[in-house]
Amino acid sequence: MPTNTLNVSFVSGDWRGVALSNFCLAPFAMDDVLLASVEGFIQGIKFPEDNANRQQAFTTWEWAAKKAGQGAQRNLVYWAGQQLPFGSPAHHALVERALRAKFAQNQGACLVLKATGRAVLVHNTDEGPEPALTSLPAARFCQVLTDIRARL
């Protein structure tokens, strides 16, 4: 990988990429809900608001968060009384809002993002091709980070 790119993923060979991934423990609140990580949010919203698995996911990070979402149906996500189609533009916007909240509330994450300089951010998890329906497409994830970095 050229030196002017940085993989923002839990499998990154650069500590900054790991720290900026959605797996990282970086608590934040959104709509008065405390969340341990963006990954926990992504996994938790797959469950209806009255499902115990939802809260479990919200309090986790790394592989525990990913595992917490197993068994969830991938047709809807649930937030603030709304049901949004999984993989829809509205779902992507919700995940983007969570990502932006994470950075708005975590000075350390902002410092790490600033430390990426002008590197082109990529998202490669080594899990094969990106699914057609996903919580936030890799290109959009990287664009959001790039936009936040530019504002810092």
PDB file of C-alpha atoms in Angstrom:
ATOM      1  CA  MET A   1       0.000   0.000   0.000  1.00  0.00           C
ATOM      2  CA  PRO A   2       1.515   3.397  -0.923  1.00  0.00           C
ATOM      3  CA  THR A   3       2.657   5.512   2.014  1.00  0.00           C
ATOM      4  CA  ASN A   4       0.092   8.212   1.231  1.00  0.00           C
ATOM      5  CA  THR A   5      -2.817   5.904   2.118  1.00  0.00           C
ATOM      6  CA  LEU A   6      -3.990   4.736   5.523  1.00  0.00           C
ATOM      7  CA  ASN A   7      -6.275   1.775   6.096  1.00  0.00           C
ATOM      8  CA  VAL A   8      -8.867   2.840   8.680  1.00  0.00           C
ATOM      9  CA  SER A   9      -9.798  -0.608   9.919  1.00  0.00           C
ATOM     10  CA  PHE A  10      -9.321  -2.946  12.866  1.00  0.00           C
ATOM     11  CA  VAL A  11      -6.833  -4.921  10.699  1.00  0.00           C
ATOM     12  CA  SER A  12      -4.737  -1.871   9.816  1.00  0.00           C
ATOM     13  CA  GLY A  13      -0.999  -2.204  10.253  1.00  0.00           C
ATOM     14  CA  ASP A  14      -0.956   1.392  11.509  1.00  0.00           C
ATOM     15  CA  TRP A  15      -2.134   2.116  15.048  1.00  0.00           C
ATOM     16  CA  ARG A  16      -3.924   5.257  13.804  1.00  0.00           C
ATOM     17  CA  GLY A  17      -6.055   3.169  11.453  1.00  0.00           C
ATOM     18  CA  VAL A  18      -7.025   0.809  14.271  1.00  0.00           C
ATOM     19  CA  ALA A  19      -7.790   3.730  16.615  1.00  0.00           C
ATOM     20  CA  LEU A  20     -10.049   5.326  14.001  1.00  0.00           C
ATOM     21  CA  SER A  21     -11.960   2.157  13.180  1.00  0.00           C
ATOM     22  CA  ASN A  22     -15.550   1.649  14.289  1.00  0.00           C
ATOM     23  CA  PHE A  23     -14.367  -1.236  16.489  1.00  0.00           C
ATOM     24  CA  CYS A  24     -12.425   1.058  18.822  1.00  0.00           C
ATOM     25  CA  LEU A  25     -13.728   1.804  22.325  1.00  0.00           C
ATOM     26  CA  ALA A  26     -14.726   5.460  21.989  1.00  0.00           C
ATOM     27  CA  PRO A  27     -17.808   6.203  24.126  1.00  0.00           C
ATOM     28  CA  PHE A  28     -20.255   8.822  22.923  1.00  0.00           C
ATOM     29  CA  ALA A  29     -23.903   9.686  23.359  1.00  0.00           C
ATOM     30  CA  MET A  30     -26.516  10.111  20.673  1.00  0.00           C
ATOM     31  CA  ASP A  31     -30.059  11.183  21.458  1.00  0.00           C
ATOM     32  CA  ASP A  32     -29.328  10.613  25.169  1.00  0.00           C
ATOM     33  CA  VAL A  33     -28.224   7.008  24.586  1.00  0.00           C
ATOM     34  CA  LEU A  34     -24.723   6.157  25.816  1.00  0.00           C
ATOM     35  CA  LEU A  35     -22.801   4.018  23.334  1.00  0.00           C
ATOM     36  CA  ALA A  36     -19.416   2.310  23.774  1.00  0.00           C
ATOM     37  CA  SER A  37     -18.464   2.308  20.099  1.00  0.00           C
ATOM     38  CA  VAL A  38     -19.750   3.004  16.624  1.00  0.00           C
ATOM     39  CA  GLU A  39     -19.641  -0.749  15.931  1.00  0.00           C
ATOM     40  CA  GLY A  40     -21.819  -1.376  18.989  1.00  0.00           C
ATOM     41  CA  PHE A  41     -24.281   1.207  17.658  1.00  0.00           C
ATOM     42  CA  ILE A  42     -24.264  -0.366  14.182  1.00  0.00           C
ATOM     43  CA  GLN A  43     -24.975  -3.793  15.629  1.00  0.00           C
ATOM     44  CA  GLY A  44     -27.482  -2.645  18.277  1.00  0.00           C
ATOM     45  CA  ILE A  45     -29.798  -0.786  15.926  1.00  0.00           C
ATOM     46  CA  LYS A  46     -30.411  -4.040  14.065  1.00  0.00           C
ATOM     47  CA  PHE A  47     -32.609  -5.101  16.995  1.00  0.00           C
ATOM     48  CA  PRO A  48     -36.017  -3.628  17.903  1.00  0.00           C
ATOM     49  CA  GLU A  49     -35.927  -1.110  20.740  1.00  0.00           C
ATOM     50  CA  ASP A  50     -37.389  -3.570  23.266  1.00  0.00           C
ATOM     51  CA  ASN A  51     -34.873  -6.345  22.479  1.00  0.00           C
ATOM     52  CA  ALA A  52     -32.256  -7.081  25.204  1.00  0.00           C
ATOM     53  CA  ASN A  53     -29.596  -7.795  22.557  1.00  0.00           C
ATOM     54  CA  ARG A  54     -29.786  -4.158  21.524  1.00  0.00           C
ATOM     55  CA  GLN A  55     -28.551  -2.822  24.862  1.00  0.00           C
ATOM     56  CA  GLN A  56     -25.871  -5.499  25.029  1.00  0.00           C
ATOM     57  CA  ALA A  57     -24.535  -4.386  21.645  1.00  0.00           C
ATOM     58  CA  PHE A  58     -24.589  -0.717  22.663  1.00  0.00           C
ATOM     59  CA  THR A  59     -22.202  -1.450  25.554  1.00  0.00           C
ATOM     60  CA  THR A  60     -19.599  -3.350  23.514  1.00  0.00           C
ATOM     61  CA  TRP A  61     -16.744  -2.749  21.104  1.00  0.00           C
ATOM     62  CA  GLU A  62     -14.384  -4.746  18.885  1.00  0.00           C
ATOM     63  CA  TRP A  63     -15.363  -8.351  18.167  1.00  0.00           C
ATOM     64  CA  ALA A  64     -17.837  -8.447  21.051  1.00  0.00           C
ATOM     65  CA  ALA A  65     -19.846  -5.742  19.276  1.00  0.00           C
ATOM     66  CA  LYS A  66     -19.729  -7.590  15.969  1.00  0.00           C
ATOM     67  CA  LYS A  67     -20.793 -10.809  17.716  1.00  0.00           C
ATOM     68  CA  ALA A  68     -23.631  -9.008  19.523  1.00  0.00           C
ATOM     69  CA  GLY A  69     -25.267  -8.322  16.158  1.00  0.00           C
ATOM     70  CA  GLN A  70     -25.309 -11.957  15.094  1.00  0.00           C
ATOM     71  CA  GLY A  71     -28.795 -13.315  14.806  1.00  0.00           C
ATOM     72  CA  ALA A  72     -30.325  -9.936  14.018  1.00  0.00           C
ATOM     73  CA  GLN A  73     -32.509  -9.716  10.964  1.00  0.00           C
ATOM     74  CA  ARG A  74     -30.996  -7.460   8.332  1.00  0.00           C
ATOM     75  CA  ASN A  75     -34.130  -5.959   6.876  1.00  0.00           C
ATOM     76  CA  LEU A  76     -34.720  -3.034   9.270  1.00  0.00           C
ATOM     77  CA  VAL A  77     -32.845  -0.894  11.773  1.00  0.00           C
ATOM     78  CA  TYR A  78     -34.522   0.801  14.707  1.00  0.00           C
ATOM     79  CA  TRP A  79     -33.819   4.223  16.206  1.00  0.00           C
ATOM     80  CA  ALA A  80     -35.889   6.813  18.030  1.00  0.00           C
ATOM     81  CA  GLY A  81     -39.171   5.065  17.275  1.00  0.00           C
ATOM     82  CA  GLN A  82     -38.395   4.759  13.569  1.00  0.00           C
ATOM     83  CA  GLN A  83     -37.892   1.689  11.448  1.00  0.00           C
ATOM     84  CA  LEU A  84     -35.516   2.239   8.542  1.00  0.00           C
ATOM     85  CA  PRO A  85     -34.755  -0.231   5.757  1.00  0.00           C
ATOM     86  CA  PHE A  86     -31.343  -1.838   6.283  1.00  0.00           C
ATOM     87  CA  GLY A  87     -28.791  -0.445   3.827  1.00  0.00           C
ATOM     88  CA  SER A  88     -31.025   2.456   2.806  1.00  0.00           C
ATOM     89  CA  PRO A  89     -29.855   6.077   2.482  1.00  0.00           C
ATOM     90  CA  ALA A  90     -31.680   6.839   5.757  1.00  0.00           C
ATOM     91  CA  HIS A  91     -29.816   4.007   7.498  1.00  0.00           C
ATOM     92  CA  HIS A  92     -26.495   5.269   6.104  1.00  0.00           C
ATOM     93  CA  ALA A  93     -27.299   8.798   7.296  1.00  0.00           C
ATOM     94  CA  LEU A  94     -28.036   7.481  10.796  1.00  0.00           C
ATOM     95  CA  VAL A  95     -24.708   5.639  10.994  1.00  0.00           C
ATOM     96  CA  GLU A  96     -22.935   8.711   9.643  1.00  0.00           C
ATOM     97  CA  ARG A  97     -24.560  10.779  12.401  1.00  0.00           C
ATOM     98  CA  ALA A  98     -23.232   8.332  14.996  1.00  0.00           C
ATOM     99  CA  LEU A  99     -19.754   8.510  13.487  1.00  0.00           C
ATOM    100  CA  ARG A 100     -19.819  12.310  13.584  1.00  0.00           C
ATOM    101  CA  ALA A 101     -21.078  12.234  17.204  1.00  0.00           C
ATOM    102  CA  LYS A 102     -18.150  10.008  18.151  1.00  0.00           C
ATOM    103  CA  PHE A 103     -15.672  12.583  16.861  1.00  0.00           C
ATOM    104  CA  ALA A 104     -17.574  15.563  18.243  1.00  0.00           C
ATOM    105  CA  GLN A 105     -17.324  14.021  21.720  1.00  0.00           C
ATOM    106  CA  ASN A 106     -13.839  12.455  21.641  1.00  0.00           C
ATOM    107  CA  GLN A 107     -10.875  14.802  21.580  1.00  0.00           C
ATOM    108  CA  GLY A 108      -8.461  11.860  21.412  1.00  0.00           C
ATOM    109  CA  ALA A 109     -10.106  10.502  18.277  1.00  0.00           C
ATOM    110  CA  CYS A 110      -9.844  13.961  16.726  1.00  0.00           C
ATOM    111  CA  LEU A 111      -6.127  14.141  17.539  1.00  0.00           C
ATOM    112  CA  VAL A 112      -5.535  10.774  15.911  1.00  0.00           C
ATOM    113  CA  LEU A 113      -7.544  11.785  12.834  1.00  0.00           C
ATOM    114  CA  LYS A 114      -5.555  15.016  12.533  1.00  0.00           C
ATOM    115  CA  ALA A 115      -2.354  12.965  12.796  1.00  0.00           C
ATOM    116  CA  THR A 116      -3.250  11.200   9.537  1.00  0.00           C
ATOM    117  CA  GLY A 117      -2.243  14.398   7.735  1.00  0.00           C
ATOM    118  CA  ARG A 118      -3.226  14.278   4.107  1.00  0.00           C
ATOM    119  CA  ALA A 119      -3.191  10.516   3.759  1.00  0.00           C
ATOM    120  CA  VAL A 120      -5.906   9.053   1.579  1.00  0.00           C
ATOM    121  CA  LEU A 121      -8.132   7.046   3.893  1.00  0.00           C
ATOM    122  CA  VAL A 122      -9.253   3.597   2.774  1.00  0.00           C
ATOM    123  CA  HIS A 123     -11.292   0.930   4.542  1.00  0.00           C
ATOM    124  CA  ASN A 124     -10.205  -2.653   3.936  1.00  0.00           C
ATOM    125  CA  THR A 125     -11.225  -5.235   6.535  1.00  0.00           C
ATOM    126  CA  ASP A 126      -9.796  -8.235   4.644  1.00  0.00           C
ATOM    127  CA  GLU A 127     -13.267  -9.815   4.782  1.00  0.00           C
ATOM    128  CA  GLY A 128     -13.727  -9.921   1.011  1.00  0.00           C
ATOM    129  CA  PRO A 129     -15.932  -7.737  -1.172  1.00  0.00           C
ATOM    130  CA  GLU A 130     -18.246  -5.291   0.513  1.00  0.00           C
ATOM    131  CA  PRO A 131     -21.845  -6.564   0.685  1.00  0.00           C
ATOM    132  CA  ALA A 132     -24.386  -4.845  -1.542  1.00  0.00           C
ATOM    133  CA  LEU A 133     -26.374  -3.884   1.576  1.00  0.00           C
ATOM    134  CA  THR A 134     -24.208  -2.531   4.360  1.00  0.00           C
ATOM    135  CA  SER A 135     -24.537  -0.212   7.339  1.00  0.00           C
ATOM    136  CA  LEU A 136     -22.212   2.362   5.783  1.00  0.00           C
ATOM    137  CA  PRO A 137     -20.356   1.833   2.513  1.00  0.00           C
ATOM    138  CA  ALA A 138     -16.566   1.988   2.865  1.00  0.00           C
ATOM    139  CA  ALA A 139     -16.265   4.915   0.455  1.00  0.00           C
ATOM    140  CA  ARG A 140     -18.765   6.969   2.466  1.00  0.00           C
ATOM    141  CA  PHE A 141     -17.084   6.029   5.757  1.00  0.00           C
ATOM    142  CA  CYS A 142     -13.747   7.286   4.432  1.00  0.00           C
ATOM    143  CA  GLN A 143     -15.340  10.438   3.002  1.00  0.00           C
ATOM    144  CA  VAL A 144     -16.933  11.269   6.366  1.00  0.00           C
ATOM    145  CA  LEU A 145     -13.573  10.871   8.101  1.00  0.00           C
ATOM    146  CA  THR A 146     -11.901  13.003   5.439  1.00  0.00           C
ATOM    147  CA  ASP A 147     -14.563  15.703   5.872  1.00  0.00           C
ATOM    148  CA  ILE A 148     -14.186  15.682   9.669  1.00  0.00           C
ATOM    149  CA  ARG A 149     -10.399  15.870   9.321  1.00  0.00           C
ATOM    150  CA  ALA A 150     -10.675  18.860   6.971  1.00  0.00           C
ATOM    151  CA  ARG A 151     -12.833  20.712   9.549  1.00  0.00           C
ATOM    152  CA  LEU A 152     -10.336  20.013  12.331  1.00  0.00           C
TER     153      LEU A 152
END
